[in-house]
């Protein structure tokens, strides 16, 4: 309390002890969120990142894309801990580390670790943390990355914890939007498909509360955006509208963010048969699209984007997947203190 | 309306089951008494516990009351009560008299005692404590509990299990 000014002390005088503690705590959290130094920091949830923090990561991601830095992380080791398989995310993290000159140790499924012998995640991560400088991890349980962060003081990069968070996916989505639109603010973004269970679209919608987006949610009623996300958007004053047909949003959107509707989400197969072709995008539907409109998809796609869309100037999903590499390189450089 | 002015109905709750020493948890929202017995593990405690359900109340219409003999709730325990009965008052009784009386206060963070209702939350799959952040939008009767780990948000009715 020694570095408080007289005015600050005066403000604090009128408050109870609990109120002062709460005030100090929320100030510390704000500072932590907006802190631009990422050295030593865990990247667990998109909620922990402020607008400034996100823009800082995206700036470095762009730098990585423009200027490769093959020696930046020479001498550093990344633990690649994949307690459930996710080849795409794992290869992206491991390639990011290799292309910065770092080394990788790790495993790609729970079967090869002590997890089968019922060792706690806490113990596993504490041990692995002693071998490496940074850890990229994926785990089937929600909250696993947060738990791992308590076990080790080495930075944790969350590559997915169950249905909860996958912040590097959200950051690469934001990076891709910024790249193809030349900006992140004031865009019209339509999300299409399974919005109820789609972790990707939940995190993206919440991250976009920082960027004054106008959102459109296109989904069958049973798979619409959950209330708790809509409540959060309301709280932040974000404008959003619900639709049932893709055709309703094509001409106004800057981004069409497609997701897959999985058959197993429908207990009634008839219901699935009825809607399955409603949420498929083909090139004929794009005639009224704005020239700058770009289509994104977290991949893998099945049939929700017809292959004839791939050759239109609107297709951007392969660039999007590619961008994951630069975002992960930037995060590795930042949390290891080699980028500032 | 001041809480100091006792209506005859309020007083009746004390008189009928007057205890010599212990704690009276008063003004519990109807239907929540059993949850509070659960969360404070009162059923496993050695003291005598008297539960009054659906008492007429001037403030609440109806209310539940719990009396615990020979045990004074700590402020921390009282705050646990606040999660389920945010309007309740705690009366510490010594020698048949109300020695201390205070309103419960909703804590910002609840450690350990609530089991996360999400079965695939890491807290349910590893020996560890749960942790919830508590919030409400001005109405203390509708609190939201956000798991620090799985980040899911729950309301009262979602919570089914407790640990002590
Ligand atoms: Zn949880």
Coordinates of N, CA and C in Angstrom, one line a residue, chain A residues 179-318:
Chain A
X179 N -6.4 -10.2 -41.3 CA -5.6 -10.3 -42.5 C -6.5 -10.1 -43.8
X180 N -7.6 -10.7 -43.8 CA -8.4 -10.7 -45.1 C -9.3 -9.5 -45.2
X181 N -9.5 -8.8 -44.1 CA -10.4 -7.6 -44.1 C -9.6 -6.3 -43.9
X182 N -8.3 -6.4 -43.5 CA -7.5 -5.3 -43.3 C -7.8 -4.6 -42.0
X183 N -8.8 -5.1 -41.2 CA -9.1 -4.5 -39.9 C -9.9 -5.6 -39.1
X184 N -10.1 -5.3 -37.8 CA -10.9 -6.2 -37.0 C -12.2 -5.5 -36.4
X185 N -12.2 -4.1 -36.5 CA -13.3 -3.4 -35.9 C -14.5 -3.2 -36.9
X186 N -15.7 -3.2 -36.3 CA -16.9 -2.8 -37.1 C -17.2 -3.8 -38.2
X187 N -16.9 -5.0 -38.1 CA -17.2 -6.0 -39.2 C -18.6 -6.7 -39.0
X188 N -19.1 -7.2 -40.1 CA -20.3 -7.9 -40.1 C -20.0 -9.4 -40.2
X189 N -20.2 -10.2 -39.1 CA -19.7 -11.5 -39.1 C -20.8 -12.5 -38.9
X190 N -21.0 -13.4 -39.9 CA -22.1 -14.4 -39.8 C -21.5 -15.8 -39.4
X191 N -22.1 -16.4 -38.4 CA -21.7 -17.7 -38.0 C -22.8 -18.7 -38.4
X192 N -22.4 -19.8 -39.0 CA -23.4 -20.7 -39.6 C -23.2 -22.2 -39.2
X193 N -24.2 -22.9 -38.9 CA -24.2 -24.3 -38.6 C -24.5 -24.7 -37.2
X194 N -23.7 -25.5 -36.6 CA -23.9 -25.9 -35.2 C -23.4 -24.9 -34.2
X195 N -24.2 -24.0 -33.8 CA -23.8 -22.9 -32.9 C -24.0 -23.2 -31.5
X196 N -24.8 -24.3 -31.3 CA -25.0 -24.7 -29.9 C -23.8 -25.4 -29.2
X197 N -23.3 -26.3 -29.9 CA -22.2 -27.1 -29.3 C -20.8 -26.6 -29.8
X198 N -20.8 -25.7 -30.8 CA -19.5 -25.3 -31.4 C -18.7 -24.4 -30.5
X199 N -17.6 -25.0 -29.9 CA -16.7 -24.3 -29.0 C -16.1 -23.1 -29.7
X200 N -15.7 -23.4 -31.0 CA -15.0 -22.4 -31.8 C -15.8 -21.1 -31.9
X201 N -17.1 -21.2 -32.3 CA -18.0 -20.1 -32.5 C -18.3 -19.3 -31.2
X202 N -18.4 -20.1 -30.1 CA -18.6 -19.4 -28.8 C -17.5 -18.5 -28.4
X203 N -16.3 -19.0 -28.5 CA -15.1 -18.2 -28.2 C -14.9 -17.1 -29.1
X204 N -15.1 -17.3 -30.4 CA -15.0 -16.2 -31.4 C -16.0 -15.1 -31.1
X205 N -17.2 -15.5 -30.9 CA -18.3 -14.5 -30.6 C -17.9 -13.7 -29.4
X206 N -17.4 -14.3 -28.3 CA -17.0 -13.6 -27.1 C -15.8 -12.7 -27.3
X207 N -14.8 -13.2 -28.1 CA -13.6 -12.4 -28.4 C -14.0 -11.2 -29.2
X208 N -15.0 -11.3 -30.1 CA -15.4 -10.2 -30.9 C -16.2 -9.1 -30.2
X209 N -16.5 -9.3 -28.9 CA -17.1 -8.3 -28.1 C -16.1 -7.1 -27.9
X210 N -14.8 -7.4 -28.1 CA -13.8 -6.4 -28.0 C -13.7 -5.5 -29.3
X211 N -14.4 -5.9 -30.4 CA -14.1 -5.3 -31.7 C -15.4 -4.7 -32.4
X212 N -16.4 -4.4 -31.6 CA -17.6 -3.8 -32.1 C -18.2 -4.5 -33.4
X213 N -18.2 -5.8 -33.3 CA -18.7 -6.6 -34.5 C -20.3 -6.6 -34.5
X214 N -20.9 -6.7 -35.7 CA -22.3 -7.0 -35.8 C -22.4 -8.5 -36.2
X215 N -23.1 -9.3 -35.4 CA -23.1 -10.7 -35.6 C -24.4 -11.3 -36.1
X216 N -24.3 -12.3 -36.9 CA -25.5 -13.0 -37.4 C -25.3 -14.4 -37.1
X217 N -26.3 -15.1 -36.5 CA -26.2 -16.5 -36.2 C -27.2 -17.3 -37.0
X218 N -26.7 -18.1 -37.9 CA -27.6 -18.9 -38.8 C -27.5 -20.3 -38.4
X219 N -28.7 -20.9 -37.9 CA -28.7 -22.2 -37.4 C -30.1 -22.7 -37.3
X220 N -30.3 -24.0 -37.4 CA -31.7 -24.5 -37.0 C -32.0 -24.2 -35.6
X221 N -33.2 -24.0 -35.3 CA -33.6 -23.5 -33.9 C -32.9 -24.4 -32.8
X222 N -32.9 -25.7 -33.0 CA -32.4 -26.5 -32.0 C -30.8 -26.4 -31.8
X223 N -30.2 -25.8 -32.8 CA -28.7 -25.7 -32.6 C -28.3 -24.2 -32.6
X224 N -29.2 -23.3 -32.2 CA -28.8 -21.9 -32.1 C -27.8 -21.6 -30.9
X225 N -27.3 -20.4 -31.0 CA -26.3 -19.9 -30.0 C -26.9 -20.0 -28.6
X226 N -26.2 -20.6 -27.6 CA -26.8 -20.8 -26.3 C -27.1 -19.5 -25.6
X227 N -28.0 -19.5 -24.7 CA -28.4 -18.3 -23.9 C -27.2 -17.6 -23.2
X228 N -26.3 -18.4 -22.6 CA -25.3 -17.8 -21.8 C -24.3 -17.0 -22.7
X229 N -24.2 -17.4 -23.9 CA -23.3 -16.6 -24.8 C -24.1 -15.3 -25.2
X230 N -25.4 -15.5 -25.6 CA -26.2 -14.3 -25.9 C -26.3 -13.3 -24.8
X231 N -26.4 -13.8 -23.5 CA -26.4 -12.9 -22.4 C -25.1 -12.1 -22.3
X232 N -24.0 -12.8 -22.6 CA -22.7 -12.2 -22.5 C -22.6 -11.1 -23.6
X233 N -23.2 -11.4 -24.8 CA -23.1 -10.4 -25.9 C -24.0 -9.2 -25.5
X234 N -25.2 -9.5 -24.9 CA -26.1 -8.4 -24.4 C -25.3 -7.5 -23.4
X235 N -24.6 -8.1 -22.5 CA -23.9 -7.4 -21.5 C -22.9 -6.4 -22.1
X236 N -22.3 -6.9 -23.2 CA -21.3 -6.0 -23.8 C -21.9 -5.1 -24.9
X237 N -23.2 -5.2 -25.1 CA -23.9 -4.3 -26.0 C -23.6 -4.7 -27.5
X238 N -23.3 -6.0 -27.7 CA -23.1 -6.4 -29.1 C -24.4 -6.7 -29.8
X239 N -24.4 -6.2 -31.1 CA -25.6 -6.4 -31.9 C -25.6 -7.8 -32.5
X240 N -26.6 -8.5 -32.4 CA -26.7 -9.8 -33.1 C -28.1 -10.2 -33.5
X241 N -28.3 -11.0 -34.6 CA -29.6 -11.3 -35.1 C -29.5 -12.8 -35.4
X242 N -30.7 -13.5 -35.1 CA -30.7 -14.9 -35.4 C -31.4 -15.2 -36.7
X243 N -30.9 -16.1 -37.5 CA -31.5 -16.5 -38.8 C -31.6 -18.0 -38.9
X244 N -32.4 -18.4 -39.9 CA -32.5 -19.8 -40.2 C -31.9 -20.2 -41.6
X245 N -31.7 -19.2 -42.4 CA -31.2 -19.5 -43.8 C -29.9 -18.7 -44.1
X246 N -29.0 -19.4 -44.8 CA -27.7 -18.8 -45.2 C -28.0 -17.6 -46.1
X247 N -29.0 -17.8 -47.0 CA -29.3 -16.7 -48.0 C -29.6 -15.4 -47.4
X248 N -30.1 -15.4 -46.1 CA -30.5 -14.2 -45.4 C -29.3 -13.3 -45.1
X249 N -28.1 -13.9 -45.0 CA -26.9 -13.1 -44.5 C -25.8 -12.9 -45.6
X250 N -25.9 -13.7 -46.7 CA -24.8 -13.6 -47.7 C -24.4 -12.2 -48.2
X251 N -25.4 -11.4 -48.5 CA -25.1 -10.1 -49.1 C -24.6 -9.1 -48.1
X252 N -24.9 -9.3 -46.8 CA -24.4 -8.3 -45.9 C -23.1 -8.6 -45.1
X253 N -22.7 -9.9 -45.2 CA -21.6 -10.4 -44.4 C -20.2 -10.0 -45.0
X254 N -19.3 -9.7 -44.0 CA -17.9 -9.5 -44.4 C -17.2 -10.9 -44.3
X255 N -17.7 -11.7 -43.3 CA -17.1 -13.0 -43.0 C -18.3 -14.0 -42.9
X256 N -18.2 -15.1 -43.6 CA -19.2 -16.2 -43.4 C -18.3 -17.3 -42.6
X257 N -18.6 -17.5 -41.4 CA -17.9 -18.5 -40.6 C -18.7 -19.8 -40.6
X258 N -18.3 -20.8 -41.4 CA -19.1 -22.0 -41.5 C -18.6 -23.0 -40.4
X259 N -19.5 -23.8 -39.9 CA -19.1 -24.9 -39.0 C -20.0 -26.2 -39.4
X260 N -19.5 -27.3 -39.0 CA -20.1 -28.6 -39.4 C -21.3 -28.9 -38.4
X261 N -22.4 -29.4 -39.0 CA -23.5 -29.9 -38.2 C -23.3 -31.4 -38.2
X262 N -23.1 -32.0 -37.0 CA -22.9 -33.4 -36.8 C -24.2 -34.1 -36.7
X263 N -24.3 -35.2 -37.4 CA -25.5 -36.0 -37.4 C -25.9 -36.5 -36.0
X264 N -24.9 -36.8 -35.2 CA -25.1 -37.3 -33.8 C -25.8 -36.3 -32.9
X265 N -25.8 -35.0 -33.3 CA -26.5 -34.0 -32.4 C -28.0 -34.2 -32.5
X266 N -28.5 -34.9 -33.5 CA -29.9 -35.1 -33.7 C -30.4 -36.4 -33.2
X267 N -31.2 -36.5 -32.1 CA -31.7 -37.7 -31.7 C -32.7 -38.2 -32.8
X268 N -33.4 -37.3 -33.5 CA -34.3 -37.7 -34.5 C -33.7 -37.6 -35.8
X269 N -33.5 -38.7 -36.5 CA -32.7 -38.7 -37.8 C -33.5 -38.0 -38.9
X270 N -34.8 -38.0 -38.8 CA -35.7 -37.3 -39.7 C -35.4 -35.9 -39.7
X271 N -35.2 -35.4 -38.5 CA -34.9 -33.9 -38.3 C -33.6 -33.6 -39.0
X272 N -32.6 -34.4 -38.8 CA -31.3 -34.2 -39.5 C -31.4 -34.2 -41.0
X273 N -32.2 -35.2 -41.5 CA -32.3 -35.3 -43.0 C -33.0 -34.0 -43.5
X274 N -33.9 -33.5 -42.7 CA -34.6 -32.3 -43.2 C -33.7 -31.1 -43.3
X275 N -32.8 -30.9 -42.3 CA -32.0 -29.7 -42.3 C -30.6 -29.8 -43.0
X276 N -30.2 -31.1 -43.2 CA -28.7 -31.3 -43.6 C -28.3 -30.5 -44.8
X277 N -29.2 -30.3 -45.8 CA -28.8 -29.6 -47.0 C -29.1 -28.1 -46.9
X278 N -29.7 -27.6 -45.8 CA -30.0 -26.2 -45.6 C -28.7 -25.4 -45.3
X279 N -27.8 -26.1 -44.7 CA -26.6 -25.4 -44.2 C -25.3 -25.8 -45.0
X280 N -25.6 -26.0 -46.3 CA -24.5 -26.3 -47.2 C -24.3 -25.1 -48.1
X281 N -23.0 -24.6 -48.2 CA -22.7 -23.5 -49.0 C -22.2 -23.9 -50.4
X282 N -22.7 -23.4 -51.5 CA -22.1 -23.7 -52.8 C -21.9 -22.4 -53.5
X283 N -21.2 -22.4 -54.6 CA -20.7 -21.2 -55.3 C -21.9 -20.4 -55.8
X284 N -23.0 -21.0 -56.2 CA -24.2 -20.3 -56.7 C -24.8 -19.3 -55.7
X285 N -24.6 -19.7 -54.4 CA -25.2 -18.9 -53.3 C -24.4 -17.6 -53.1
X286 N -23.2 -17.5 -53.7 CA -22.3 -16.4 -53.4 C -22.5 -15.2 -54.4
X287 N -23.4 -15.3 -55.3 CA -23.6 -14.2 -56.3 C -23.8 -12.8 -55.7
X288 N -24.6 -12.8 -54.6 CA -24.9 -11.5 -54.1 C -23.8 -11.0 -53.0
X289 N -22.8 -11.8 -52.8 CA -21.8 -11.5 -51.8 C -21.0 -10.3 -52.1
X290 N -20.6 -9.5 -51.1 CA -19.7 -8.4 -51.3 C -18.4 -8.9 -51.7
X291 N -17.7 -8.0 -52.6 CA -16.3 -8.5 -53.1 C -15.4 -8.9 -52.0
X292 N -15.4 -8.2 -50.8 CA -14.5 -8.4 -49.7 C -14.9 -9.6 -48.9
X293 N -16.1 -10.2 -49.1 CA -16.5 -11.3 -48.2 C -15.6 -12.5 -48.3
X294 N -15.3 -13.0 -47.1 CA -14.4 -14.2 -47.1 C -15.1 -15.3 -46.3
X295 N -14.9 -16.6 -46.7 CA -15.5 -17.7 -46.0 C -14.4 -18.4 -45.1
X296 N -14.8 -18.6 -43.9 CA -13.8 -19.3 -43.0 C -14.5 -20.6 -42.5
X297 N -13.7 -21.5 -42.0 CA -14.1 -22.8 -41.4 C -13.0 -23.4 -40.6
X298 N -13.3 -23.8 -39.4 CA -12.2 -24.3 -38.5 C -11.6 -25.6 -39.1
X299 N -12.2 -26.3 -40.0 CA -11.8 -27.6 -40.6 C -11.6 -28.6 -39.5
X300 N -11.8 -29.9 -39.8 CA -12.1 -30.4 -41.2 C -13.6 -30.2 -41.6
X301 N -13.7 -30.0 -42.9 CA -15.1 -29.8 -43.4 C -15.5 -31.2 -43.9
X302 N -16.8 -31.4 -44.0 CA -17.3 -32.7 -44.6 C -18.0 -32.3 -45.9
X303 N -19.2 -31.8 -45.8 CA -19.8 -31.4 -47.1 C -20.5 -30.0 -47.0
X304 N -20.2 -29.3 -45.8 CA -20.9 -28.1 -45.6 C -20.4 -26.9 -46.5
X305 N -19.2 -27.1 -47.1 CA -18.8 -26.1 -48.1 C -18.5 -27.0 -49.4
X306 N -19.3 -26.8 -50.4 CA -19.1 -27.5 -51.7 C -17.7 -27.2 -52.2
X307 N -17.1 -28.2 -52.9 CA -15.7 -27.9 -53.3 C -15.6 -26.9 -54.4
X308 N -16.8 -26.6 -55.1 CA -16.7 -25.5 -56.1 C -16.5 -24.1 -55.5
X309 N -16.7 -24.0 -54.2 CA -16.4 -22.7 -53.5 C -14.9 -22.5 -53.4
X310 N -14.1 -23.6 -53.3 CA -12.7 -23.5 -53.1 C -12.0 -22.5 -54.1
X311 N -12.6 -22.5 -55.4 CA -11.9 -21.7 -56.5 C -12.4 -20.3 -56.6
X312 N -13.4 -19.9 -55.7 CA -13.9 -18.5 -55.7 C -12.9 -17.7 -54.9
X313 N -12.9 -16.4 -55.2 CA -12.1 -15.5 -54.4 C -12.5 -15.4 -52.9
X314 N -13.7 -15.9 -52.6 CA -14.2 -15.8 -51.2 C -13.6 -16.9 -50.3
X315 N -13.1 -18.0 -50.9 CA -12.6 -19.1 -50.0 C -11.4 -18.6 -49.3
X316 N -11.4 -18.8 -47.9 CA -10.2 -18.4 -47.2 C -9.8 -19.4 -46.1
X317 N -10.5 -20.6 -46.1 CA -10.3 -21.5 -45.0 C -9.0 -22.2 -45.0
X318 N -8.3 -22.3 -46.1 CA -7.0 -23.0 -46.1 C -5.9 -22.0 -45.6

